[in-house]
Coordinates of C-alpha atoms and ligand atoms in Angstrom, one line a residue:
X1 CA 53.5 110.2 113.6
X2 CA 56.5 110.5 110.9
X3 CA 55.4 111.4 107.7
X4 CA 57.5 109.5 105.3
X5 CA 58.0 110.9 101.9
X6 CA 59.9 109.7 98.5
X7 CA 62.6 112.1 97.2
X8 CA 65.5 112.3 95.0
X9 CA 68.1 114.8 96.5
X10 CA 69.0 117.8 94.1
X11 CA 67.9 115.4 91.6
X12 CA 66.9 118.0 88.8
X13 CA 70.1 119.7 89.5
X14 CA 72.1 116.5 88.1
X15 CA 72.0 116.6 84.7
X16 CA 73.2 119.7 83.9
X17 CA 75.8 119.2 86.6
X18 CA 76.4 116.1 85.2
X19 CA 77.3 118.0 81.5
X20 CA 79.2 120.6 83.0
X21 CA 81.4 118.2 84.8
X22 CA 82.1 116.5 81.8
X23 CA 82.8 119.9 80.5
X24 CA 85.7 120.8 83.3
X25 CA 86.9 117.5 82.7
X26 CA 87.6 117.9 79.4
X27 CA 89.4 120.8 80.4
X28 CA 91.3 119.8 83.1
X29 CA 92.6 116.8 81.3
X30 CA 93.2 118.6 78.1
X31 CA 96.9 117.8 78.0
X32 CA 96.8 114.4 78.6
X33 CA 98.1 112.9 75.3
X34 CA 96.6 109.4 74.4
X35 CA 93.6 109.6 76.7
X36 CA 91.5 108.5 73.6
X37 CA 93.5 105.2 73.6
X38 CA 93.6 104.4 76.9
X39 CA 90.0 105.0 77.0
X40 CA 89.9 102.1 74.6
X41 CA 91.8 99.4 76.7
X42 CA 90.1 100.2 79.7
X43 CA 86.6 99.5 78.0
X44 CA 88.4 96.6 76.4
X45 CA 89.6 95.7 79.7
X46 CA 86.0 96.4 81.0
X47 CA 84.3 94.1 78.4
X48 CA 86.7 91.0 79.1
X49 CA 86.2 91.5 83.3
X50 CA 82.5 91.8 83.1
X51 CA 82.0 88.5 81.3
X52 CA 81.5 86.9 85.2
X53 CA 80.4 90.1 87.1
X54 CA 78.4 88.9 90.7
X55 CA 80.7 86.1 91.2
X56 CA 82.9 87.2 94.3
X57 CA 81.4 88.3 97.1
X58 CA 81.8 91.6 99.0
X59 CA 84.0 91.0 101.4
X60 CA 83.3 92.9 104.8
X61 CA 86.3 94.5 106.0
X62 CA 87.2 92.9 109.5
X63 CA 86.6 94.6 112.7
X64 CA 90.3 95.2 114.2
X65 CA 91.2 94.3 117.5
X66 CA 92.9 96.4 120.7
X67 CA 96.5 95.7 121.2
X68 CA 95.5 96.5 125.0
X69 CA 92.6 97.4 126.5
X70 CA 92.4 99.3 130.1
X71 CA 88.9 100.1 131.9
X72 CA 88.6 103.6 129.9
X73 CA 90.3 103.0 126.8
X74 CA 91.5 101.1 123.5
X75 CA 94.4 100.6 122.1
X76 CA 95.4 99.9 118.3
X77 CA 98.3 99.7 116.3
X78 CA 98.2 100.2 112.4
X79 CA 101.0 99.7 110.1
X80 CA 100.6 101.5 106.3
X81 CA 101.8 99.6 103.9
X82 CA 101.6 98.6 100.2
X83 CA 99.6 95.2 99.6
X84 CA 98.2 93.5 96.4
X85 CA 94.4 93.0 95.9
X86 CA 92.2 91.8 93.5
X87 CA 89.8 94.5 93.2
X88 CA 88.5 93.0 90.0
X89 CA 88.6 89.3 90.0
X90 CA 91.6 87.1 88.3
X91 CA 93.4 90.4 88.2
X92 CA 96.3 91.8 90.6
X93 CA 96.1 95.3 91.7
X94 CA 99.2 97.3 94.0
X95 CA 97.4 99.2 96.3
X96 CA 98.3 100.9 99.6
X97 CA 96.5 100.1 102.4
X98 CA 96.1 100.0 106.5
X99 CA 97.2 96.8 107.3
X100 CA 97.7 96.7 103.6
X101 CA 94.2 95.7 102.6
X102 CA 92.7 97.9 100.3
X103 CA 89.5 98.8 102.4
X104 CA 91.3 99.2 105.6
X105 CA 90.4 97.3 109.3
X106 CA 86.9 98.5 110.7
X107 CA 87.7 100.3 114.5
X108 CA 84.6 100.1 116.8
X109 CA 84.8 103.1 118.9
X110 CA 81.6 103.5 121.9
X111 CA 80.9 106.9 122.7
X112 CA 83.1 108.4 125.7
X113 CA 85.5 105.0 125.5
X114 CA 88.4 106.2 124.6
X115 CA 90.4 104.9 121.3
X116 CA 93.9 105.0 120.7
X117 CA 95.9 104.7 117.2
X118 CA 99.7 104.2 116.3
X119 CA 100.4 104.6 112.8
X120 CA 103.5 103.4 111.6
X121 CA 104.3 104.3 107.8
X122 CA 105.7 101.4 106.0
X123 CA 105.2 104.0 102.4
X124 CA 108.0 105.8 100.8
X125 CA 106.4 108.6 101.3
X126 CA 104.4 111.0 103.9
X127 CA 100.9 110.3 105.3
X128 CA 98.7 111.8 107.8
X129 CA 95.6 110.0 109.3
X130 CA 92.6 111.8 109.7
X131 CA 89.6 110.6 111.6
X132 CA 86.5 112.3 109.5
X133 CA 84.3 113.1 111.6
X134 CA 86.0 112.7 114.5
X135 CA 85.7 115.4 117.4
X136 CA 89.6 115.9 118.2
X137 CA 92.4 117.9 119.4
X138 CA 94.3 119.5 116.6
X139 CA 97.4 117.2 117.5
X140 CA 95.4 114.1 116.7
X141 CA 93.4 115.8 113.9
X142 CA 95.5 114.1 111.2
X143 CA 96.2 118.2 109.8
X144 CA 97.7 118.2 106.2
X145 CA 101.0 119.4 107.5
X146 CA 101.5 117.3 110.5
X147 CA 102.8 113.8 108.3
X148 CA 104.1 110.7 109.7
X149 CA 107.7 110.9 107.8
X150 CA 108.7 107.1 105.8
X151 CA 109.5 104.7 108.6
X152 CA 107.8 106.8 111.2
X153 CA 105.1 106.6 113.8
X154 CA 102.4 109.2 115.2
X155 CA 99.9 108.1 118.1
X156 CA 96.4 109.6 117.4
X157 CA 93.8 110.2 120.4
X158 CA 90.3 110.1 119.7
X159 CA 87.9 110.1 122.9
X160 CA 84.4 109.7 120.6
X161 CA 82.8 112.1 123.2
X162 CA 80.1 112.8 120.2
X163 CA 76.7 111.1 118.7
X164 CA 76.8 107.2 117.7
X165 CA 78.0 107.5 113.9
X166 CA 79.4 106.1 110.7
X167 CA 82.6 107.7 110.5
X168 CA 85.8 107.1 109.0
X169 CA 89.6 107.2 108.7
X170 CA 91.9 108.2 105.3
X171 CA 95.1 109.9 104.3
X172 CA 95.2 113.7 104.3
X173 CA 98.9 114.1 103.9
X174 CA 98.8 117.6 101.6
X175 CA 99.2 117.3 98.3
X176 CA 99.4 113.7 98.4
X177 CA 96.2 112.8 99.8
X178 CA 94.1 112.7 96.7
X179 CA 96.3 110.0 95.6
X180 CA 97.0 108.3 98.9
X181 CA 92.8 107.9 99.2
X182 CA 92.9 106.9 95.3
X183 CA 95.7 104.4 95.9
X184 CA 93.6 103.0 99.1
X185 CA 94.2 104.5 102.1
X186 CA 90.3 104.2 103.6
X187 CA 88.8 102.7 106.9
X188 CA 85.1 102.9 108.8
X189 CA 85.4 103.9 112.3
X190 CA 82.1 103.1 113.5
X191 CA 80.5 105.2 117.5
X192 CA 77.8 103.7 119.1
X193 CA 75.9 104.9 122.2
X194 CA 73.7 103.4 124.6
X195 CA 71.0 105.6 123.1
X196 CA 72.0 103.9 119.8
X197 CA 71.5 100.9 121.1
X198 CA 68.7 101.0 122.7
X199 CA 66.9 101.1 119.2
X200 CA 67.0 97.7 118.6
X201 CA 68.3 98.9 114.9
X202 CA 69.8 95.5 112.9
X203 CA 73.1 94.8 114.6
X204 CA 75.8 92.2 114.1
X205 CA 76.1 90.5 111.1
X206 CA 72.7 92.5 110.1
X207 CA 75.1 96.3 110.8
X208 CA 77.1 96.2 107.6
X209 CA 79.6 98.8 106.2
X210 CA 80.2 99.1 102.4
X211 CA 82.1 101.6 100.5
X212 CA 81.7 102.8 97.4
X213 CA 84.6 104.5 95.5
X214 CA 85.9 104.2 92.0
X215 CA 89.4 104.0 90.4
X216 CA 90.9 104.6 87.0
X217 CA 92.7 100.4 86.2
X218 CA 94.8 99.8 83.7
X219 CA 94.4 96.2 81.9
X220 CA 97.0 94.5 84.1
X221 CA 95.6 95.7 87.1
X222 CA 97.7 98.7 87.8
X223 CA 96.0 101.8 89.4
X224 CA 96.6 104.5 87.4
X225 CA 97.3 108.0 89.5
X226 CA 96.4 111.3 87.3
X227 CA 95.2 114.4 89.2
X228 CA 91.5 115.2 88.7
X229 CA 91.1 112.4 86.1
X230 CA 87.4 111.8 86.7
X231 CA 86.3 110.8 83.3
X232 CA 88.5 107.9 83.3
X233 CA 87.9 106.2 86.7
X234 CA 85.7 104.0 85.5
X235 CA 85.9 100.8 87.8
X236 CA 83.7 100.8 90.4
X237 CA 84.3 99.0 93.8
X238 CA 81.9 98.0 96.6
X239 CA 84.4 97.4 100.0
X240 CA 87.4 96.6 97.3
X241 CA 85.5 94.4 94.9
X242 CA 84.4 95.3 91.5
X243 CA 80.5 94.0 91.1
X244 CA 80.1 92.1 94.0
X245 CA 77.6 89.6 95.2
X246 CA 76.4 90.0 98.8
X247 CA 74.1 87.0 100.5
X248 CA 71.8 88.7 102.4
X249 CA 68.6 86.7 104.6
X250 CA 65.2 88.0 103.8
X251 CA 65.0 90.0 106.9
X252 CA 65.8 93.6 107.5
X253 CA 69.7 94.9 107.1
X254 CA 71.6 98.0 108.3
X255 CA 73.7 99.4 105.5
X256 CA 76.6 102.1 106.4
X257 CA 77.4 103.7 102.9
X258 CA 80.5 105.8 102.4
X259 CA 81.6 107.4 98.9
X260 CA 85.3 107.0 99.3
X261 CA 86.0 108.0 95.9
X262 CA 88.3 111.1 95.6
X263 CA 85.5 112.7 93.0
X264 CA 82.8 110.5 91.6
X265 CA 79.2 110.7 93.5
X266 CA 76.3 108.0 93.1
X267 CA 73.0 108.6 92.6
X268 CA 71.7 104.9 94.4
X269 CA 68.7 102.9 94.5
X270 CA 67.3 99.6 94.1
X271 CA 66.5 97.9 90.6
X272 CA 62.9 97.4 91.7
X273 CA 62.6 100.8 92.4
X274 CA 61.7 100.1 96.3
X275 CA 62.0 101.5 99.4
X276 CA 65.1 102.2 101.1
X277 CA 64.5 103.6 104.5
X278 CA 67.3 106.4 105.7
X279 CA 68.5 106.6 109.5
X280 CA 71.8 107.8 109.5
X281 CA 74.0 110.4 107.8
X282 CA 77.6 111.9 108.5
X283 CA 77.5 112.4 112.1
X284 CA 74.3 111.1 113.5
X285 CA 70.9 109.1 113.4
X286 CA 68.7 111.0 111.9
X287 CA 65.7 112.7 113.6
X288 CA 63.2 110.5 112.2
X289 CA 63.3 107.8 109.8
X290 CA 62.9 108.9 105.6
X291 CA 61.7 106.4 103.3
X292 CA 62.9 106.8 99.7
X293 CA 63.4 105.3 96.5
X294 CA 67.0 106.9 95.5
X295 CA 69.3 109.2 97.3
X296 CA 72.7 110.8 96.3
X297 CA 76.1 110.1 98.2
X298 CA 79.0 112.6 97.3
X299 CA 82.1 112.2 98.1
X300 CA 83.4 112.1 102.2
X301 CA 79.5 111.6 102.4
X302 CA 78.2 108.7 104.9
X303 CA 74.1 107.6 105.0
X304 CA 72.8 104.9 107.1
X305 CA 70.5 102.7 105.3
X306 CA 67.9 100.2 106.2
X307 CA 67.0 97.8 103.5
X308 CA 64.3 95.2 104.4
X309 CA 64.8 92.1 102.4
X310 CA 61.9 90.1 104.0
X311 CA 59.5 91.6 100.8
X312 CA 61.4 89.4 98.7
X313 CA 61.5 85.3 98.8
X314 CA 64.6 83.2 98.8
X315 CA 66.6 82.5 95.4
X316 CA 65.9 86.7 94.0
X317 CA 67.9 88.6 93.1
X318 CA 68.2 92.7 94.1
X319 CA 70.6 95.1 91.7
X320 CA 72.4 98.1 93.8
X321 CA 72.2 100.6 91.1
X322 CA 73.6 104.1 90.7
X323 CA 71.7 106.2 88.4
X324 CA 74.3 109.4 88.4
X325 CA 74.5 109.8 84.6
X326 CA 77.9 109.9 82.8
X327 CA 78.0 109.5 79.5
X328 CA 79.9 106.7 78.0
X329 CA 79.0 104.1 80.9
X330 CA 78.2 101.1 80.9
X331 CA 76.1 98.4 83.1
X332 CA 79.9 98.2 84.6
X333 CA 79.4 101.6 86.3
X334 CA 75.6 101.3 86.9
X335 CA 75.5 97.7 88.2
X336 CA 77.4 98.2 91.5
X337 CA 76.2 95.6 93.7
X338 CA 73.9 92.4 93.8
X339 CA 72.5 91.4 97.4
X340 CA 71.4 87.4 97.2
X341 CA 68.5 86.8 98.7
X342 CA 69.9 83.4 100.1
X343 CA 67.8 82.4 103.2
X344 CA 65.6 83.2 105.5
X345 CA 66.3 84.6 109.2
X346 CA 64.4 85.2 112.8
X347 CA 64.1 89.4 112.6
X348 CA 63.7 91.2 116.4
X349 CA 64.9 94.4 115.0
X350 CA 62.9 97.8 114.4
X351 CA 63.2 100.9 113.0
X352 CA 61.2 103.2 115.3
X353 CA 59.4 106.7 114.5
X354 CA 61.8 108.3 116.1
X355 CA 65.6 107.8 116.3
X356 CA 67.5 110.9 117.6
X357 CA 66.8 114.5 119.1
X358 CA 66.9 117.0 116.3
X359 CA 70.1 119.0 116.5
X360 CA 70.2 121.6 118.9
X361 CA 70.9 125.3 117.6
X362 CA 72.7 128.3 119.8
X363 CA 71.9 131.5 118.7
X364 CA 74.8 131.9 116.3
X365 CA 76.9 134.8 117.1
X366 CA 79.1 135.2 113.8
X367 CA 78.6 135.0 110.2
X368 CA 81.0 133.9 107.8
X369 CA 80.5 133.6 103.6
X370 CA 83.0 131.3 102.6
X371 CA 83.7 130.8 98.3
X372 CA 84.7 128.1 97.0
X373 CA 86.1 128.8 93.3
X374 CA 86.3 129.3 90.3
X375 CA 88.4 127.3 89.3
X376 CA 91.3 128.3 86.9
X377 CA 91.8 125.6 84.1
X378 CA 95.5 127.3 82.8
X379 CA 96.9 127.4 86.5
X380 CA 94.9 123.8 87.6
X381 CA 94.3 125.7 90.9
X382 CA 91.5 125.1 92.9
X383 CA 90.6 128.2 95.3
X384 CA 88.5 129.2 98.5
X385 CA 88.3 132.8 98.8
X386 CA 90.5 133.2 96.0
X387 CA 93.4 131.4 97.6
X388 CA 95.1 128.4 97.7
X389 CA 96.0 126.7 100.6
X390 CA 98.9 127.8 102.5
X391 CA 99.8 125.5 105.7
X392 CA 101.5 128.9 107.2
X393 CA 98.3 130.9 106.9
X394 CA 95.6 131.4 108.8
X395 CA 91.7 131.4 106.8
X396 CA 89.5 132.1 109.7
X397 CA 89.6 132.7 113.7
X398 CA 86.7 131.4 115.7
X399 CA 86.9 131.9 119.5
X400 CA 86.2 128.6 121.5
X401 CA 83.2 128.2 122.3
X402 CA 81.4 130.5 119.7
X403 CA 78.2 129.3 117.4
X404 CA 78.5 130.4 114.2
X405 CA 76.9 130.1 110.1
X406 CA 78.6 129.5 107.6
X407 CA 77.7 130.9 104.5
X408 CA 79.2 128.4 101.8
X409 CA 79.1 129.9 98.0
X410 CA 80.0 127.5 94.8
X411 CA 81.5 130.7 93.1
X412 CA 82.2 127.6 89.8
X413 CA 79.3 128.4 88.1
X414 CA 81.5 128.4 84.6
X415 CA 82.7 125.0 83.9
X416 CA 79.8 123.8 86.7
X417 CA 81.9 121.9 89.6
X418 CA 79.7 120.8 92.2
X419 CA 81.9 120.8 95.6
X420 CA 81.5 118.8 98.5
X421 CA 81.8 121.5 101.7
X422 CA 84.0 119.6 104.6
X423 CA 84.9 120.9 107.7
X424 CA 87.0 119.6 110.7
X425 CA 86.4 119.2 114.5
X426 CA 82.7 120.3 114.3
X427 CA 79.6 119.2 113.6
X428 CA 77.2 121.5 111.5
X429 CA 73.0 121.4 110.8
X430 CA 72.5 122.5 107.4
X431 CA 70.5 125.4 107.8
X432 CA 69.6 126.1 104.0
X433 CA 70.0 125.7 100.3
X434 CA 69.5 129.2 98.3
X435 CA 66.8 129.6 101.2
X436 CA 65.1 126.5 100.8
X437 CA 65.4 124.3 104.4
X438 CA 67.5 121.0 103.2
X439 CA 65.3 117.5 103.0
X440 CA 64.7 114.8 105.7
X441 CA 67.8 113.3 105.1
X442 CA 69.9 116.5 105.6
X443 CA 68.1 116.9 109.3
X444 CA 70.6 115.0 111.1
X445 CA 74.9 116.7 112.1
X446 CA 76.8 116.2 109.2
X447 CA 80.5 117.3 108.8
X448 CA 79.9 117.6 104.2
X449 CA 77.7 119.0 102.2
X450 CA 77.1 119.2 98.4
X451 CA 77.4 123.0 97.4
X452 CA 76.0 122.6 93.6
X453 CA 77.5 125.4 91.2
X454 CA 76.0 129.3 91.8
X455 CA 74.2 127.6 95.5
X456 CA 74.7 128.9 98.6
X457 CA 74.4 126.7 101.4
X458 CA 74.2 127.7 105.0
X459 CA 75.6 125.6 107.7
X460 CA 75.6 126.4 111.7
X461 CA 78.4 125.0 113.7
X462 CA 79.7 125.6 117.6
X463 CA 83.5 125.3 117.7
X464 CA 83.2 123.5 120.9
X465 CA 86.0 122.1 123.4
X466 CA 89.3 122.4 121.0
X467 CA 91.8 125.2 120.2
X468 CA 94.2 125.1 117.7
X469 CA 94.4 125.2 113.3
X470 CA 91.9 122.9 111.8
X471 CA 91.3 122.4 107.8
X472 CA 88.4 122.9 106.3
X473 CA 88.1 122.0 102.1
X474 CA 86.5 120.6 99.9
X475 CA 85.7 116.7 99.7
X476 CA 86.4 116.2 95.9
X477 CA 89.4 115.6 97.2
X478 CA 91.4 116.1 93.7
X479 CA 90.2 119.7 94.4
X480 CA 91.8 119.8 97.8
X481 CA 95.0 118.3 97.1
X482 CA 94.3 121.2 93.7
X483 CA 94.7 123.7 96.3
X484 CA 90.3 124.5 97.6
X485 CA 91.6 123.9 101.1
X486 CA 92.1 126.5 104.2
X487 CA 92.2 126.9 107.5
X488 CA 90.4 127.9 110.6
X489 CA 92.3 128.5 114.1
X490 CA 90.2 128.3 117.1
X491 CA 91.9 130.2 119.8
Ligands
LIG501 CU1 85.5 120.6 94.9

């Protein structure tokens, strides 16, 4: 028998992190004359757009189809372009985008079928697609340095021998990835197995993706690019839309939640303060099923969701709120979603007691202790083990095949960062938090984890089946692009 439990994840932590952002932030974007004033349109701007908030619906970015298809594998071709969307209605946005939309084509991948990518870049500058998440050779990793020059192409391989997951694609080119992300460059790549399957979990139409990011919008719709500009990204999009409405039956839904947003995380509940029942995160089902009221998604994070809509009656409403407190926000930043509670619909599906086998730990042979920090507000570097990245150096060498922790320290305990921990090729279990074993939701493989400031967090991972130089970084990804990035070579 599960025991189900409510819990808010490093909720008494937030606050003060919260402050302490705010602090860095200030810092960080000390020098950016006439930030007071362009504060000022964009709440102006923020005032006139929210006068019809919940009247376009999310859209659900489309499921992209094989060029080909053989008996073992898939293939797809991908163009990177620039497109216009409106991510807040009546008002034109450039964006770049796979396929040019904004919240790129959704790949369905099934474990041990085989998926093949072309991407073609139609930018004017460099890109690099990475699969996060993905279990890959280095050549198809979508590494920082290996970038698909302007008017080139780059076939990536990804053969989704792993768990049934909510994964996803985005830009990693260095130094520009921060703002290729920012600018659009996001897609779900979606694994499921027959194990997966056999659950009887909502599927179809009932299996929906939604991702959550912010960007900084100017009045005419511009994007506005500035490097760690956190305090002034303040429009908030679900799949590309700002304040969606989503018709939902009353009957139970599968929600795949991805932060996408290069540095903002959401603290996310329902209005009515019910029960949102957790089955996924990062890399895998979760053991067993966790009922909660509110949970936190950072950055490069993923959580599977099951809402059930049948304890509500046709014609309500249901608020997707995010709770993270910033100061100076509005309904526009806490109001991020309304599902409409439109119809009713026939409901086979089940969440069961138990939905995967707990992770499976070697005995690790090796431990690391990684930092990440302090930052250094005159230089605007961001560091792991005091260094900045440097393609040409190698961080860390792991023989393949080896289990290992990782001890990950959050060394920014002056201006407070929180950092999101991210690591390539592998899967990890978190193993602790300062000592304390991590909650439910935390029991599945993840590939991130939150790293709060003066926390040490230990993760085990076994560097299984790939040689060659892999990043690992932080997921505020202004920080990585800022330098917190390095490099492990399994050889
Ligand atoms: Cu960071």
């Amino acid at each position: 028998m599960v025991t189900r439990r409510q819990f808010v994840l490093g909720g008494a932590a937030t606050a003060a992190t919260v402050v302490l952002y705010n602090a860095h932030t200030a810092q960080a974007t000390g020098s950016m004359a006439g930030h007071a004033g362009h504060t000022g349109g964009l709440l102006r701007a923020g005032s006139r757009l929210t006068t019809a908030p919940f009247t376009v619906q999310m859209p659900v970015p489309g499921v992209l189809r094989p060029t080909t298809s053989t008996s073992t594998t898939d293939y797809y071709d991908i163009t990177v372009k620039p497109g216009v969307e409106e991510l807040v209605p009546g008002v034109s946005s450039g964006i770049f985008g796979y396929n040019g939309t904004f919240t790129g084509p959704t790949i369905r991948a099934w474990q041990g079928r085989q998926v093949v990518v072309r991407q073609t870049n139609r930018l004017d500058r460099p890109i690099s697609t990475h699969l996060h998440g993905g279990h890959v050779a280095a050549a198809d990793d979508g590494h920082p340095m290996d970038v698909i020059a302007p008017g080139g192409s780059k076939t990536y391989h990804y053969p989704n021998d792993q768990f049934a997951a909510t994964l996803w694609y985005h830009d990693h080119a260095h130094h520009v990835e921060a703002e290729n992300l920012f600018k659009g460059l996001a897609g779900f790549y979606l694994i499921s197995s027959p194990d997966e399957q056999a659950l009887n979990l909502p599927r179809g139409a009932y299996d929906v993706p939604i991702m959550l990011r912010d960007v900084r919008m100017a009045d005419d719709g511009t994007l506005n690019w500035v490097m760690d500009d956190f305090a002034n990204r303040l429009t908030i999009l679900a799949n590309g839309r700002n304040q969606p409405r989503f018709p939902v039956q009353a009957r139970k839904y599968r929600f795949r939640f991805l932060n996408a947003s290069n540095l903002r995380p959401f603290g996310l509940g329902l209005a009515d303060g019910s029960t949102l029942t957790m089955i996924g995160a990062d890399q895998s089902l979760l053991p067993a099923p966790d009922d909660v009221t509110s949970f936190e998604l950072w950055p490069g994070e993923r959580y599977d969701v099951v809402i059930d809509f049948s304890r509500y009656r046709v014609g309500d409403q249901i608020m997707l709120t995010n709770s993270m407190p910033f100061p100076n926000e509005g309904d526009a930043q806490k109001q991020i979603l309304r599902f409409d509670v439109v119809g009713t619909a026939s409901d086979s599906s089940d969440v069961p007691d138990e939905l995967a086998d707990a992770p499976s730990l070697p005995a690790a042979t090796n431990t690391r202790r990684i930092q990440l920090g302090p930052f250094d507000p005159p230089s605007g570097t961001m560091v792991i083990d005091g260094k900045t990245y440097d393609g040409d150096r190698i961080d860390q060498t792991v023989p393949l095949g080896a289990t290992e922790i990782w001890e990950i320290y959050n060394a920014d305990t002056q201006y407070g960062l929180p950092h999101n921990f991210h690591m390539h090729l592998v899967h990890f279990k978190v193993l602790d938090r300062n000592g304390t074993p991590p909650p439910a939701a935390e029991q599945g493989w993840r590939d991130t984890v939150t790293v709060h400031p003066g926390e040490t967090v230990r993760v085990q991972a076994t560097f299984a089946d790939h040689r060659g130089t892999f990043v690992y970084h932080c997921h505020l990804i202004d920080h990585a692009s800022m330098g917190m990035m390095a490099q492990f070579q399994v050889v």
